[in-house]
Structures are given as C-alpha cells and as structure tokens.
C-alpha cells in the first residue's frame, strides 16, 4: 500500500490567478477505502478552491468524527483546520467564525455526525445563518465504525449483512429548507460537473450554505439493495438543472433556450446560471422547492442541484452587529475598553 | 476515438520509452530492476541477449534511450540508463554459465563475415549456436572493429572489449585476423552459403583542396587514421599546439587523445553553432573539462605553412541563419579572418563508406554515391547471398545500431539458408502481459517513486588521466549510488491496464493520479479529446489510451505522456478495473526462431 504520493506533477498544469497550480490545493494522500465517495468530494473541493482563486491560508476546515470528517486532512494542506468531537463541528465553527469573520469556513460532516449525535448542533447552526459551507458526505451509514445504518438510511434499504432498515430516513436537505437555511443544495459524489460549481457558489454565499452530497461507502453500503450504492444513485438521480458559475468579470457565453434559464447574482457580482431548469421549479421560492422535493421523495427520485437559495441573506455577524474586523485585528484597548465602559453597559441593563 | 487495442503489442511497446527508442529494444526496466535487486549477472544477461556488448555499451553507447526516457519528462534528467548497464557489467559474476556453449551440432552450412566490428560479431553470436561454420575476417589484429581502433582506451579499456569479443569468438568462430578481403567475387566463389558485409565506414573525409593542405601534409592528419595509429601504438606523440577540425565524436576523441600525447594547447574548431554540433553533450563537457576550448562558427579557409612547416590555420567567422523551413545556412559575419597557431591539425569532419573490394559485376546494386542498395528490414542486397549491416549498410551510425542490424541480418541469413522467405517468414516479437498484483495493495515491483535527481558518475582526477592514455576517465557508479540511480526508474513496462466492464466510474483513479493522466469524458476526435483532458495532452508522440463507452456514456481517456507507473490508480480502484501488468517484449533473434521451430516439432 502506498501511503505516499509521488512528488511529480503534470508539467503543463494550468495556474490560477494567484499563480498556483492545483498542487497547491492538495492535502495528504487519503487513507480512506479505495473508491470511497468521500475522496471524490474532496477532489471537488480542491478543484473549486483552485478554480475560484481562493488563498488556502484564508480557509478554515472544521470537522467532527467519521470517515467523512477525516477528509479535511486530504485537501488544502495550508488551510487552518480543527478536527473536533463527534457531532460538534457546528459549535467549533461558530466560535471560530465569531472570532475571525475573515476566513472561509468549510465544515465537513457525515450523516452520522450530523443526523444523529450532531443533530442539535446542526439545526441551531442553520437557525443562526452562520456564514459557512456545511457539507455532509452522506453514505447512509456509519462508515468509520463499520457500516451501521445511520439516520439517513432509507426505509427498506438493505445493508451489506442483509438486514433491512425499518425506520424513516431523515431528509437533511428538506429539513434545512424547513428550518430556514439560506442556501441548500444536493449532489452526488460521482458528478463533479455539478458538485464543483455548487461548492463554489456555497463558498460565495453570505450565510449558511448546506450541501448534502450522496457519497457511496464502497466497503459497507455499496451492495445490491442499498439505496446509497453507486448503481442505485446513478439510476435514481435527477438533476434539477445544470449549473454555470460565472465569476464577476467574465461574461456568460453559453447559449441556452429561453425560459429554461435562471440567473442569480451573488453579493460580489458572481452570477450563478441554472440551465435546463425543471419545469415548475423556482429555486428562490421556498414553497416551490419544498413541493418539488416532496414529490421527488414519493417518486423515489433524488433531486440534485441548487434546491433553494435566498438571495438577500444576512449572516450571524450582521444580525448580531458584531465588529467588522476579526478579534485578532483589534487592539487591546478595543478588546478591553476598561471598567468605565463596563459600568455603562451594566447600567444599560438595569 | 476508437477504443485502444492493447492486444496489439506495439501499443504497450511504445509506452516503454527507453526500450522503444533503443535500436535493439533492450529491456531496460527489467535490467534496472535486477540491478536494484543486486542481480548483476542476470541484469548483464538481459543486456547481452539484446545488445551483445553490455560492458562496451555501458561506457560508450550513444544512448538514444536517454532522451526518450519518461523520467526526463517529469523532472530535469532521464535515468542514467547507460551507466547502469556498466554497473551490471562491472559487478557481474560468472555469466558464461548462462551463455550458449559449444561445440554446436553442425547444420552443414558455412558463412563468411567481412569485418569484425559489432555488426559482424552480432551475426556470429546469433548464428553460431545454430550450427553454422562461421568464418570471420578482419584486417586488424583482433576483433572489435572501430570499438578497438577508434574508441580511445580512456573511454573503453581494451580488457572490457576483449572480454566481450571473446565471449563470441569462443562460440567456435573461425577467426581470420590480419586478413584484408580484397575481392568479394572471390569470397563468393569460395562456396559460402551466405556472406555478411560488416566492413564499416572506414574512410575519413579530407579537405584536399584547402590552401596549404599539400605543403603542410606532414603535420595534417585524418582523424580516424590517426586514432587508429594511436590505438595500435604506431603514433605516440603530437605537437604542443593542436587544432582539431570537426564537431562529432571523432573530433572529441581526437582532441582528448591529443591532450594525452603531448598536446598542451588543444582547440576544437567547428563550422556549426555549439548547440548543433554532432557530438553528444556529455562528450563536449568531457572535452571542455580537459581544458579544450570549443570555438564554434569557424569555417577553415587555409593551412598556413612557412618554410615547409605548418604554422596554423585561418578561419572565416560565420553565423547560422535559418529560412522559413528551418534550413540552416552559414553566413559570413564580415569580421576579419582569424588565425590560430598549430603544430598539428587533425581533420575529423566525417567518414564515408568505401567498398573498393566489392566488384560491381557480382549482382550487388550500388547507387550514385557508391552505397549498396540494402533493404532496411532484411538487410539483404540485390545479391540474395550477400547481406549488409552496421556502418556498411547505411553509413556511419553507432554500435547499438550495428548490433540491432546484425540481429536482423542474422535472422535473414538463417531464413535464407533454411530455404525460407527472408521477408515474409520473419518471426514476431515475443510478448507477454501479466499482473503484478500481490495483495490488496501490494505489487510485484517497487512502485514508490523516488525524488532523487540524477546521480553524476564520478571521474578519475584529470591529473592522472591526462598522463596515461589508457587510464579510464569514468569510474562508474559505486554500488550504493547505482542502487539509488536504479530506483529512479519508473518501471514503464509495468502497464496500467483498464478493464471497462469492471469500472463503476467512482472517479477514484482520476482524483489520486499525481500527474493528472486520467479523465472520464465524452468521446471525440483525437485532437479534441487531447484539449479536453484534466491536463492538456500536448505531447502528440505519446498515445492516448481510450476505453469503450462506459455506462454513463463517457469514455476513460488516459494520456500516457507523464504516467509515473506508480500504480496509485490501481490501488485506489475498488473493483480492480485498473491493474498494473508487466509487459514483456523481446525482439526474436535467430536462435529464437529455432526454438519456435523446435516447439512446433
Ligand atoms: C572516433 C570514433 C569514435 C566513436 N565512438 C563511438 C561511441 O562512443 N559510441 C558508439 O556507439 N559509436 C561510436 N563510434 C561509431 C562506431 O564505432 C561504429 O558505428 C561501429 O563500430 C560500426 O560497427 P560496424 O560493425 O558496422 O563496423 P566497424 O566497427 O567499423 O568494423 C568494421 C571492421 O571491418 C574491417 N574491414 C573493413 N573492410 C575490410 C575488408 N575488406 N577486409 C577485412 N576487414 C575489413 C575494419 O578494419 C573494421 O575492423 C565511433 C566512431 C569513431 C570513428
Ligand atoms: C461521542 C462519540 N460517540 C460515538 C463515536 C463512534 N463513532 C465514530 S464515527 C461514528 C459515525 C460516523 O458516521 P458518519 O458521520 O456518517 O461518518 P462516515 O464514517 O460514514 O463518513 C461513530 C458513531 C465517537 N467517535 N464519539
Ligand atoms: S468505510 Fe466507507 S465511508 Fe469509510 S472510507 Fe471506507 S468506503 Fe469510505
Ligand atoms: S523511467 Fe525507466 S523504464 Fe521508463 S523510460 Fe526511463 S529508464 Fe525506461
Ligand atoms: S500509474 Fe496511474 S495513478 Fe500513477 S501516474 Fe500512472 S495513471 Fe496516474
Ligand atoms: Mg456516513
């Protein structure tokens, strides 16, 4: 087994605007199982950050526990990182984000990490519209502990050992929309063409951006009868649109049929264009999104793409009216204004 | 694009860049691995089978494999393929036990070989075990041809050459040394079943019309004649100031030999720009290291002779100008002529073939330049009994080319003597492909790629080597360094083999590949596909490996160009759609045909 990646790279690798090739965005060599969907999501994050000219040292990657939560070790080596406790990624991300609003926060979690032990943290993070990307690598099982059914396993899905899951699945994307998440997307680890622009858009979104990525566990949940296997997902995936991610300076060149396209501008001028949009689907209308999702569930389809987005989103910092500068950029006098100010505050609370 | 047919042995053959570039198609990665395993004798025999002179070539080969080596495309320098060959040769044990041993059962046929250079010796080696009575003629006092008379001992010690010549003559070859063949007609009349002409290109070019050539003749020498004189110790000295004319390997050997025979101020003057000289870069480096300046863009205009004594030469300075088609012309710069002093001048401006001993009425066609018409596959001439090879066939090349042609000529001669068709009955190469998988993530080869840069071969101190023309300059790698250099080889013969019906398109190989070789995408025409890959495939000399259409309607495309053969794709593949398989390719030689025949019978 090679635990080591050769140092040589393709001599013609293109560089991005920062002058970095994709090599600058790599992490350590993955120790996940060969063929794990999580590795493809890692690669999509690498590609998105590279293409979007993101400075890796301006990123903080935070995770919980699980095979999925190991992946921050496999991308953006020079980013900040915190591998927290099982299900506690949201609170660590919240603290970090409040202390330093200038970083890009990428939270990585699993379906076990989010939908079971971390559920409480997850929902509150949504409520607060914390400015972060929250990716669930969803394989319907606890991969790291050898494949027990998770709370996102579909009812009737068969495990590798042959047992059939009797409980209803928690639909994380619907739940996120329901709880007021301002950016909700769903994708499949095997579809980078869709996943990469979604990650870029999520990074740009000013507020809580949730991506639920179906990510087959090749070792424990890729068997016939499982609804999270490569084959099953490929057969049941239904893209709601194709996505173009157009940086502020560029112009949209592709020509699409009238009426089937929706464009939306993000706060920095980036345009996301959704093409070949499903009929009766308005990703800016919560009701239309919810209805479509429920219909898809009944039909046994997995809807992917940008499901719902609120264009005008105010993140936690603007709600709380916090300092516009990160705490580490404030002087001691600003951080500890002295007992007189404290007395004034206390007086205001009386 | 159509799916790649990996059943065609030429596909993977081309991926093994060094072996493909080697005229004799030596299995380089196999011998490099054997060196890393300290199996020097086995490594030697892999070489001996293909190139016949591993010890000689490990010191002197023109090494067309090295510019082709994949390693040179992913970092600065290729693997030191040539000098690793020397490691095998210098450290081998008793290799005689692996070689064919006579006496061989006679097949009743008799053949003659003219010249005892590498081409003829290869024919002798290949045909002796088949029972031919072989008569080897050379005007020199022993075998080796130009390897003996031209390549100086400080590059190739005579003992190394003798050893490898003797392996061949020891197979029961009848040698006729000090024997110049004056008439091919007569040789044909002597009843040989076939004759091989391996007489080389023994005629050194002169500058007969240059002013002062006749007057200064006593101190003006033809390079190859002079080198031969030195090798056979007729010439032991040269003047203090020497000019060498020319930019090829003869010029480099002349100037370096001059430094050892008393030349103190030795210069090379060459017409072409430095970068376009025929000599290899390492030859130029070695000459300059011995304090020999190389003055380029100098065209000789006269020998200056005063009172019957050579004083020096004058030169016109030129610069290279290229037209739209890239054709070069040397245009005078208009600067005044330059004069350089010289006690002796060596003319090393090229060699030519010359066949004064071949009659023109014995059925061998010659062209207007005096070159025989030779088939470049069979090496047969228009006289069915007469075959050519080495420098005699297509003009001066190098040892490894002479060997490769010798193998092919030997096959033709054997087919001819057995009553078979020399064109249509040629044997196919021997090929094999087998998996290197040993465990889930374990391979039968060392797949970890080292980052070491090319190791430099140590040299003897020039204070020592310049004093003794027989002292070898290069010392060869010591074993630890040889091992480290061997580890730089990327094992290009361990091929990535893709089985599409196993692929679940999980992308794992795409993501893990360090050199972005693999892409899954819609099919298209080659140029279009090349532009759409993860990294653009600009090197068109390297093929794309394309699969059949996969379930998602895409194809797998792998650009072979900078694949490291690290096996990570195969390790990452959950379904073993990728496998690492060793590709074995060996040019069948004359004894191999008989093995096939025997196998059939
Ligand atoms: C100075 C110099 C340096 C070189 N250095 C290198 C090097 O480093 N590496 C490399 O790969 N190549 C080198 N070469 C080229 C290489 O030596 C030749 O390409 C190679 O030896 C050709 O082999 P051959 O078998 O065709 O003939 P040769 O080696 O030329 O042998 C021909 C033999 O035939 C004999 N002969 C010719 N006519 C007759 C006749 N009528 N009767 C009897 N005998 C006859 C000649 O005496 C000679 O011995 C060098 C050449 C020169 C001139
Ligand atoms: C507090 C705590 N409880 C339980 C565990 C055991 N545990 C480790 S990983 C894991 C589930 C991981 O599932 P998921 O988040 O889906 O990650 P995956 O491995 O499937 O990617 C559990 C229950 C733990 N590490 N810590
Ligand atoms: S156990 Fe499953 S989730 Fe974990 S690394 Fe292996 S395939 Fe991926
Ligand atoms: S890396 Fe090794 S196998 Fe590949 S071309 Fe170079 S020497 Fe040959
Ligand atoms: S062996 Fe596979 S992973 Fe390694 S460089 Fe070649 S294609 Fe890439
Ligand atoms: Mg999981």
PDB file of C-alpha atoms in Angstrom, chain A residues 39-202:
ATOM      1  CA  UNK A  39     -12.481  11.182  -1.872  1.00  0.00           C
ATOM      2  CA  UNK A  40     -14.351  12.497  -4.917  1.00  0.00           C
ATOM      3  CA  UNK A  41     -15.951  15.224  -2.811  1.00  0.00           C
ATOM      4  CA  UNK A  42     -12.508  16.116  -1.502  1.00  0.00           C
ATOM      5  CA  UNK A  43     -11.319  16.407  -5.102  1.00  0.00           C
ATOM      6  CA  UNK A  44     -14.296  18.630  -5.943  1.00  0.00           C
ATOM      7  CA  UNK A  45     -13.421  20.966  -3.054  1.00  0.00           C
ATOM      8  CA  UNK A  46      -9.816  21.105  -4.267  1.00  0.00           C
ATOM      9  CA  UNK A  47     -10.931  21.927  -7.780  1.00  0.00           C
ATOM     10  CA  UNK A  48     -13.475  24.526  -6.663  1.00  0.00           C
ATOM     11  CA  UNK A  49     -10.943  26.359  -4.474  1.00  0.00           C
ATOM     12  CA  UNK A  50      -8.319  26.215  -7.220  1.00  0.00           C
ATOM     13  CA  UNK A  51     -10.642  27.484  -9.940  1.00  0.00           C
ATOM     14  CA  UNK A  52     -12.032  30.184  -7.685  1.00  0.00           C
ATOM     15  CA  UNK A  53      -8.573  31.534  -6.819  1.00  0.00           C
ATOM     16  CA  UNK A  54      -9.026  31.005  -3.124  1.00  0.00           C
ATOM     17  CA  UNK A  55      -5.979  31.529  -0.953  1.00  0.00           C
ATOM     18  CA  UNK A  56      -5.752  28.275   1.030  1.00  0.00           C
ATOM     19  CA  UNK A  57      -4.458  30.034   4.142  1.00  0.00           C
ATOM     20  CA  UNK A  58      -7.704  32.027   4.188  1.00  0.00           C
ATOM     21  CA  UNK A  59      -9.719  28.872   4.730  1.00  0.00           C
ATOM     22  CA  UNK A  60     -10.594  27.082   7.958  1.00  0.00           C
ATOM     23  CA  UNK A  61     -11.728  23.472   7.610  1.00  0.00           C
ATOM     24  CA  UNK A  62     -13.544  22.006  10.550  1.00  0.00           C
ATOM     25  CA  UNK A  63     -14.989  18.556  11.038  1.00  0.00           C
ATOM     26  CA  UNK A  64     -16.441  16.088  13.516  1.00  0.00           C
ATOM     27  CA  UNK A  65     -15.763  12.362  13.590  1.00  0.00           C
ATOM     28  CA  UNK A  66     -16.176   9.791  10.852  1.00  0.00           C
ATOM     29  CA  UNK A  67     -14.529   8.791   7.602  1.00  0.00           C
ATOM     30  CA  UNK A  68     -16.061  11.940   6.139  1.00  0.00           C
ATOM     31  CA  UNK A  69     -14.668  14.033   8.955  1.00  0.00           C
ATOM     32  CA  UNK A  70     -11.186  12.734   8.189  1.00  0.00           C
ATOM     33  CA  UNK A  71     -11.211  14.312   4.749  1.00  0.00           C
ATOM     34  CA  UNK A  72     -10.034  17.826   5.748  1.00  0.00           C
ATOM     35  CA  UNK A  73      -6.643  16.142   6.070  1.00  0.00           C
ATOM     36  CA  UNK A  74      -6.812  15.394   2.344  1.00  0.00           C
ATOM     37  CA  UNK A  75      -7.383  18.867   0.938  1.00  0.00           C
ATOM     38  CA  UNK A  76      -5.910  22.342   1.320  1.00  0.00           C
ATOM     39  CA  UNK A  77      -2.826  21.452   3.332  1.00  0.00           C
ATOM     40  CA  UNK A  78      -2.047  25.038   4.167  1.00  0.00           C
ATOM     41  CA  UNK A  79      -5.543  25.905   5.425  1.00  0.00           C
ATOM     42  CA  UNK A  80      -6.415  26.126   9.128  1.00  0.00           C
ATOM     43  CA  UNK A  81      -8.043  23.015  10.481  1.00  0.00           C
ATOM     44  CA  UNK A  82      -9.856  21.658  13.510  1.00  0.00           C
ATOM     45  CA  UNK A  83     -10.932  18.053  13.817  1.00  0.00           C
ATOM     46  CA  UNK A  84     -13.440  18.316  16.641  1.00  0.00           C
ATOM     47  CA  UNK A  85     -15.557  15.891  18.632  1.00  0.00           C
ATOM     48  CA  UNK A  86     -18.319  13.723  17.152  1.00  0.00           C
ATOM     49  CA  UNK A  87     -21.213  15.966  16.120  1.00  0.00           C
ATOM     50  CA  UNK A  88     -19.605  19.131  17.481  1.00  0.00           C
ATOM     51  CA  UNK A  89     -18.298  20.660  14.277  1.00  0.00           C
ATOM     52  CA  UNK A  90     -21.013  23.377  14.265  1.00  0.00           C
ATOM     53  CA  UNK A  91     -20.116  24.786  17.670  1.00  0.00           C
ATOM     54  CA  UNK A  92     -16.407  24.916  16.906  1.00  0.00           C
ATOM     55  CA  UNK A  93     -17.198  26.542  13.552  1.00  0.00           C
ATOM     56  CA  UNK A  94     -19.477  29.063  15.290  1.00  0.00           C
ATOM     57  CA  UNK A  95     -16.813  30.047  17.773  1.00  0.00           C
ATOM     58  CA  UNK A  96     -14.126  30.342  15.155  1.00  0.00           C
ATOM     59  CA  UNK A  97     -16.345  32.291  12.811  1.00  0.00           C
ATOM     60  CA  UNK A  98     -17.339  34.777  15.507  1.00  0.00           C
ATOM     61  CA  UNK A  99     -13.708  35.328  16.424  1.00  0.00           C
ATOM     62  CA  UNK A 100     -12.467  35.711  12.851  1.00  0.00           C
ATOM     63  CA  UNK A 101     -15.033  36.589  10.236  1.00  0.00           C
ATOM     64  CA  UNK A 102     -12.388  36.995   7.529  1.00  0.00           C
ATOM     65  CA  UNK A 103     -11.811  33.299   6.940  1.00  0.00           C
ATOM     66  CA  UNK A 104     -13.821  30.996   4.713  1.00  0.00           C
ATOM     67  CA  UNK A 105     -15.332  28.230   6.848  1.00  0.00           C
ATOM     68  CA  UNK A 106     -15.717  24.799   5.336  1.00  0.00           C
ATOM     69  CA  UNK A 107     -17.413  22.381   7.706  1.00  0.00           C
ATOM     70  CA  UNK A 108     -17.219  18.702   6.822  1.00  0.00           C
ATOM     71  CA  UNK A 109     -19.546  16.227   8.430  1.00  0.00           C
ATOM     72  CA  UNK A 110     -21.078  12.813   7.851  1.00  0.00           C
ATOM     73  CA  UNK A 111     -24.649  11.655   8.015  1.00  0.00           C
ATOM     74  CA  UNK A 112     -23.925  10.026  11.351  1.00  0.00           C
ATOM     75  CA  UNK A 113     -22.059  13.060  12.591  1.00  0.00           C
ATOM     76  CA  UNK A 114     -24.895  15.385  11.543  1.00  0.00           C
ATOM     77  CA  UNK A 115     -28.171  13.462  11.590  1.00  0.00           C
ATOM     78  CA  UNK A 116     -27.619  11.591  14.855  1.00  0.00           C
ATOM     79  CA  UNK A 117     -25.224  12.826  17.507  1.00  0.00           C
ATOM     80  CA  UNK A 118     -24.829  16.297  15.984  1.00  0.00           C
ATOM     81  CA  UNK A 119     -28.444  16.984  15.094  1.00  0.00           C
ATOM     82  CA  UNK A 120     -28.937  19.570  17.811  1.00  0.00           C
ATOM     83  CA  UNK A 121     -25.866  21.491  16.772  1.00  0.00           C
ATOM     84  CA  UNK A 122     -26.799  21.284  13.102  1.00  0.00           C
ATOM     85  CA  UNK A 123     -30.268  22.775  13.444  1.00  0.00           C
ATOM     86  CA  UNK A 124     -29.091  25.665  15.592  1.00  0.00           C
ATOM     87  CA  UNK A 125     -26.325  26.452  13.237  1.00  0.00           C
ATOM     88  CA  UNK A 126     -28.954  26.758  10.486  1.00  0.00           C
ATOM     89  CA  UNK A 127     -31.138  28.995  12.607  1.00  0.00           C
ATOM     90  CA  UNK A 128     -28.250  31.348  13.199  1.00  0.00           C
ATOM     91  CA  UNK A 129     -27.360  31.562   9.499  1.00  0.00           C
ATOM     92  CA  UNK A 130     -23.683  31.159  10.324  1.00  0.00           C
ATOM     93  CA  UNK A 131     -21.583  32.182   7.327  1.00  0.00           C
ATOM     94  CA  UNK A 132     -20.094  28.840   6.403  1.00  0.00           C
ATOM     95  CA  UNK A 133     -20.193  25.967   3.946  1.00  0.00           C
ATOM     96  CA  UNK A 134     -21.603  22.861   5.582  1.00  0.00           C
ATOM     97  CA  UNK A 135     -21.013  19.674   3.598  1.00  0.00           C
ATOM     98  CA  UNK A 136     -22.495  16.367   4.643  1.00  0.00           C
ATOM     99  CA  UNK A 137     -20.846  13.396   2.959  1.00  0.00           C
ATOM    100  CA  UNK A 138     -23.907  11.218   3.130  1.00  0.00           C
ATOM    101  CA  UNK A 139     -23.440   7.471   2.749  1.00  0.00           C
ATOM    102  CA  UNK A 140     -26.386   6.289   4.808  1.00  0.00           C
ATOM    103  CA  UNK A 141     -24.159   4.566   7.317  1.00  0.00           C
ATOM    104  CA  UNK A 142     -21.507   4.949   9.956  1.00  0.00           C
ATOM    105  CA  UNK A 143     -18.576   4.108   7.735  1.00  0.00           C
ATOM    106  CA  UNK A 144     -15.858   4.553  10.323  1.00  0.00           C
ATOM    107  CA  UNK A 145     -17.476   2.157  12.793  1.00  0.00           C
ATOM    108  CA  UNK A 146     -18.101  -0.488  10.148  1.00  0.00           C
ATOM    109  CA  UNK A 147     -21.304   0.414   8.441  1.00  0.00           C
ATOM    110  CA  UNK A 148     -24.205   0.533  10.910  1.00  0.00           C
ATOM    111  CA  UNK A 149     -27.347   2.175   9.453  1.00  0.00           C
ATOM    112  CA  UNK A 150     -27.429   5.904  10.017  1.00  0.00           C
ATOM    113  CA  UNK A 151     -30.466   8.146  10.365  1.00  0.00           C
ATOM    114  CA  UNK A 152     -30.330   8.989   6.671  1.00  0.00           C
ATOM    115  CA  UNK A 153     -30.546   5.351   5.561  1.00  0.00           C
ATOM    116  CA  UNK A 154     -33.717   4.969   3.510  1.00  0.00           C
ATOM    117  CA  UNK A 155     -36.513   2.833   4.780  1.00  0.00           C
ATOM    118  CA  UNK A 156     -36.227  -0.542   3.074  1.00  0.00           C
ATOM    119  CA  UNK A 157     -32.596  -0.116   2.176  1.00  0.00           C
ATOM    120  CA  UNK A 158     -30.639  -3.323   2.625  1.00  0.00           C
ATOM    121  CA  UNK A 159     -27.311  -3.407   4.427  1.00  0.00           C
ATOM    122  CA  UNK A 160     -24.336  -5.440   3.335  1.00  0.00           C
ATOM    123  CA  UNK A 161     -25.167  -8.017   6.001  1.00  0.00           C
ATOM    124  CA  UNK A 162     -28.690  -8.344   4.582  1.00  0.00           C
ATOM    125  CA  UNK A 163     -30.765  -6.548   7.256  1.00  0.00           C
ATOM    126  CA  UNK A 164     -33.422  -4.140   6.016  1.00  0.00           C
ATOM    127  CA  UNK A 165     -33.762  -0.688   7.576  1.00  0.00           C
ATOM    128  CA  UNK A 166     -37.197  -0.233   9.139  1.00  0.00           C
ATOM    129  CA  UNK A 167     -37.031   3.466  10.015  1.00  0.00           C
ATOM    130  CA  UNK A 168     -37.856   6.545   8.039  1.00  0.00           C
ATOM    131  CA  UNK A 169     -34.879   8.444   6.715  1.00  0.00           C
ATOM    132  CA  UNK A 170     -34.154  11.972   7.821  1.00  0.00           C
ATOM    133  CA  UNK A 171     -34.053  14.128   4.693  1.00  0.00           C
ATOM    134  CA  UNK A 172     -31.360  16.629   5.621  1.00  0.00           C
ATOM    135  CA  UNK A 173     -31.936  18.944   2.653  1.00  0.00           C
ATOM    136  CA  UNK A 174     -35.684  19.275   3.270  1.00  0.00           C
ATOM    137  CA  UNK A 175     -35.015  19.777   6.945  1.00  0.00           C
ATOM    138  CA  UNK A 176     -32.527  22.538   6.193  1.00  0.00           C
ATOM    139  CA  UNK A 177     -35.006  24.364   3.948  1.00  0.00           C
ATOM    140  CA  UNK A 178     -37.721  23.927   6.555  1.00  0.00           C
ATOM    141  CA  UNK A 179     -35.505  25.405   9.265  1.00  0.00           C
ATOM    142  CA  UNK A 180     -34.697  28.455   7.182  1.00  0.00           C
ATOM    143  CA  UNK A 181     -31.332  27.647   5.638  1.00  0.00           C
ATOM    144  CA  UNK A 182     -30.486  30.302   3.067  1.00  0.00           C
ATOM    145  CA  UNK A 183     -28.620  28.026   0.594  1.00  0.00           C
ATOM    146  CA  UNK A 184     -29.472  24.371   0.193  1.00  0.00           C
ATOM    147  CA  UNK A 185     -28.045  22.086  -2.463  1.00  0.00           C
ATOM    148  CA  UNK A 186     -27.869  18.376  -3.015  1.00  0.00           C
ATOM    149  CA  UNK A 187     -25.442  16.443  -5.159  1.00  0.00           C
ATOM    150  CA  UNK A 188     -23.717  13.138  -5.853  1.00  0.00           C
ATOM    151  CA  UNK A 189     -20.044  12.463  -5.311  1.00  0.00           C
ATOM    152  CA  UNK A 190     -19.875  10.917  -8.781  1.00  0.00           C
ATOM    153  CA  UNK A 191     -20.972  14.128 -10.515  1.00  0.00           C
ATOM    154  CA  UNK A 192     -18.137  16.635 -10.303  1.00  0.00           C
ATOM    155  CA  UNK A 193     -19.536  18.709 -13.149  1.00  0.00           C
ATOM    156  CA  UNK A 194     -22.380  19.608 -10.792  1.00  0.00           C
ATOM    157  CA  UNK A 195     -20.596  19.456  -7.475  1.00  0.00           C
ATOM    158  CA  UNK A 196     -17.742  21.830  -8.274  1.00  0.00           C
ATOM    159  CA  UNK A 197     -19.925  24.850  -9.178  1.00  0.00           C
ATOM    160  CA  UNK A 198     -22.150  24.103  -6.188  1.00  0.00           C
ATOM    161  CA  UNK A 199     -19.157  24.245  -3.844  1.00  0.00           C
ATOM    162  CA  UNK A 200     -18.021  27.498  -5.437  1.00  0.00           C
ATOM    163  CA  UNK A 201     -21.478  29.027  -5.053  1.00  0.00           C
ATOM    164  CA  UNK A 202     -21.701  27.813  -1.471  1.00  0.00           C
TER     165      UNK A 202
END
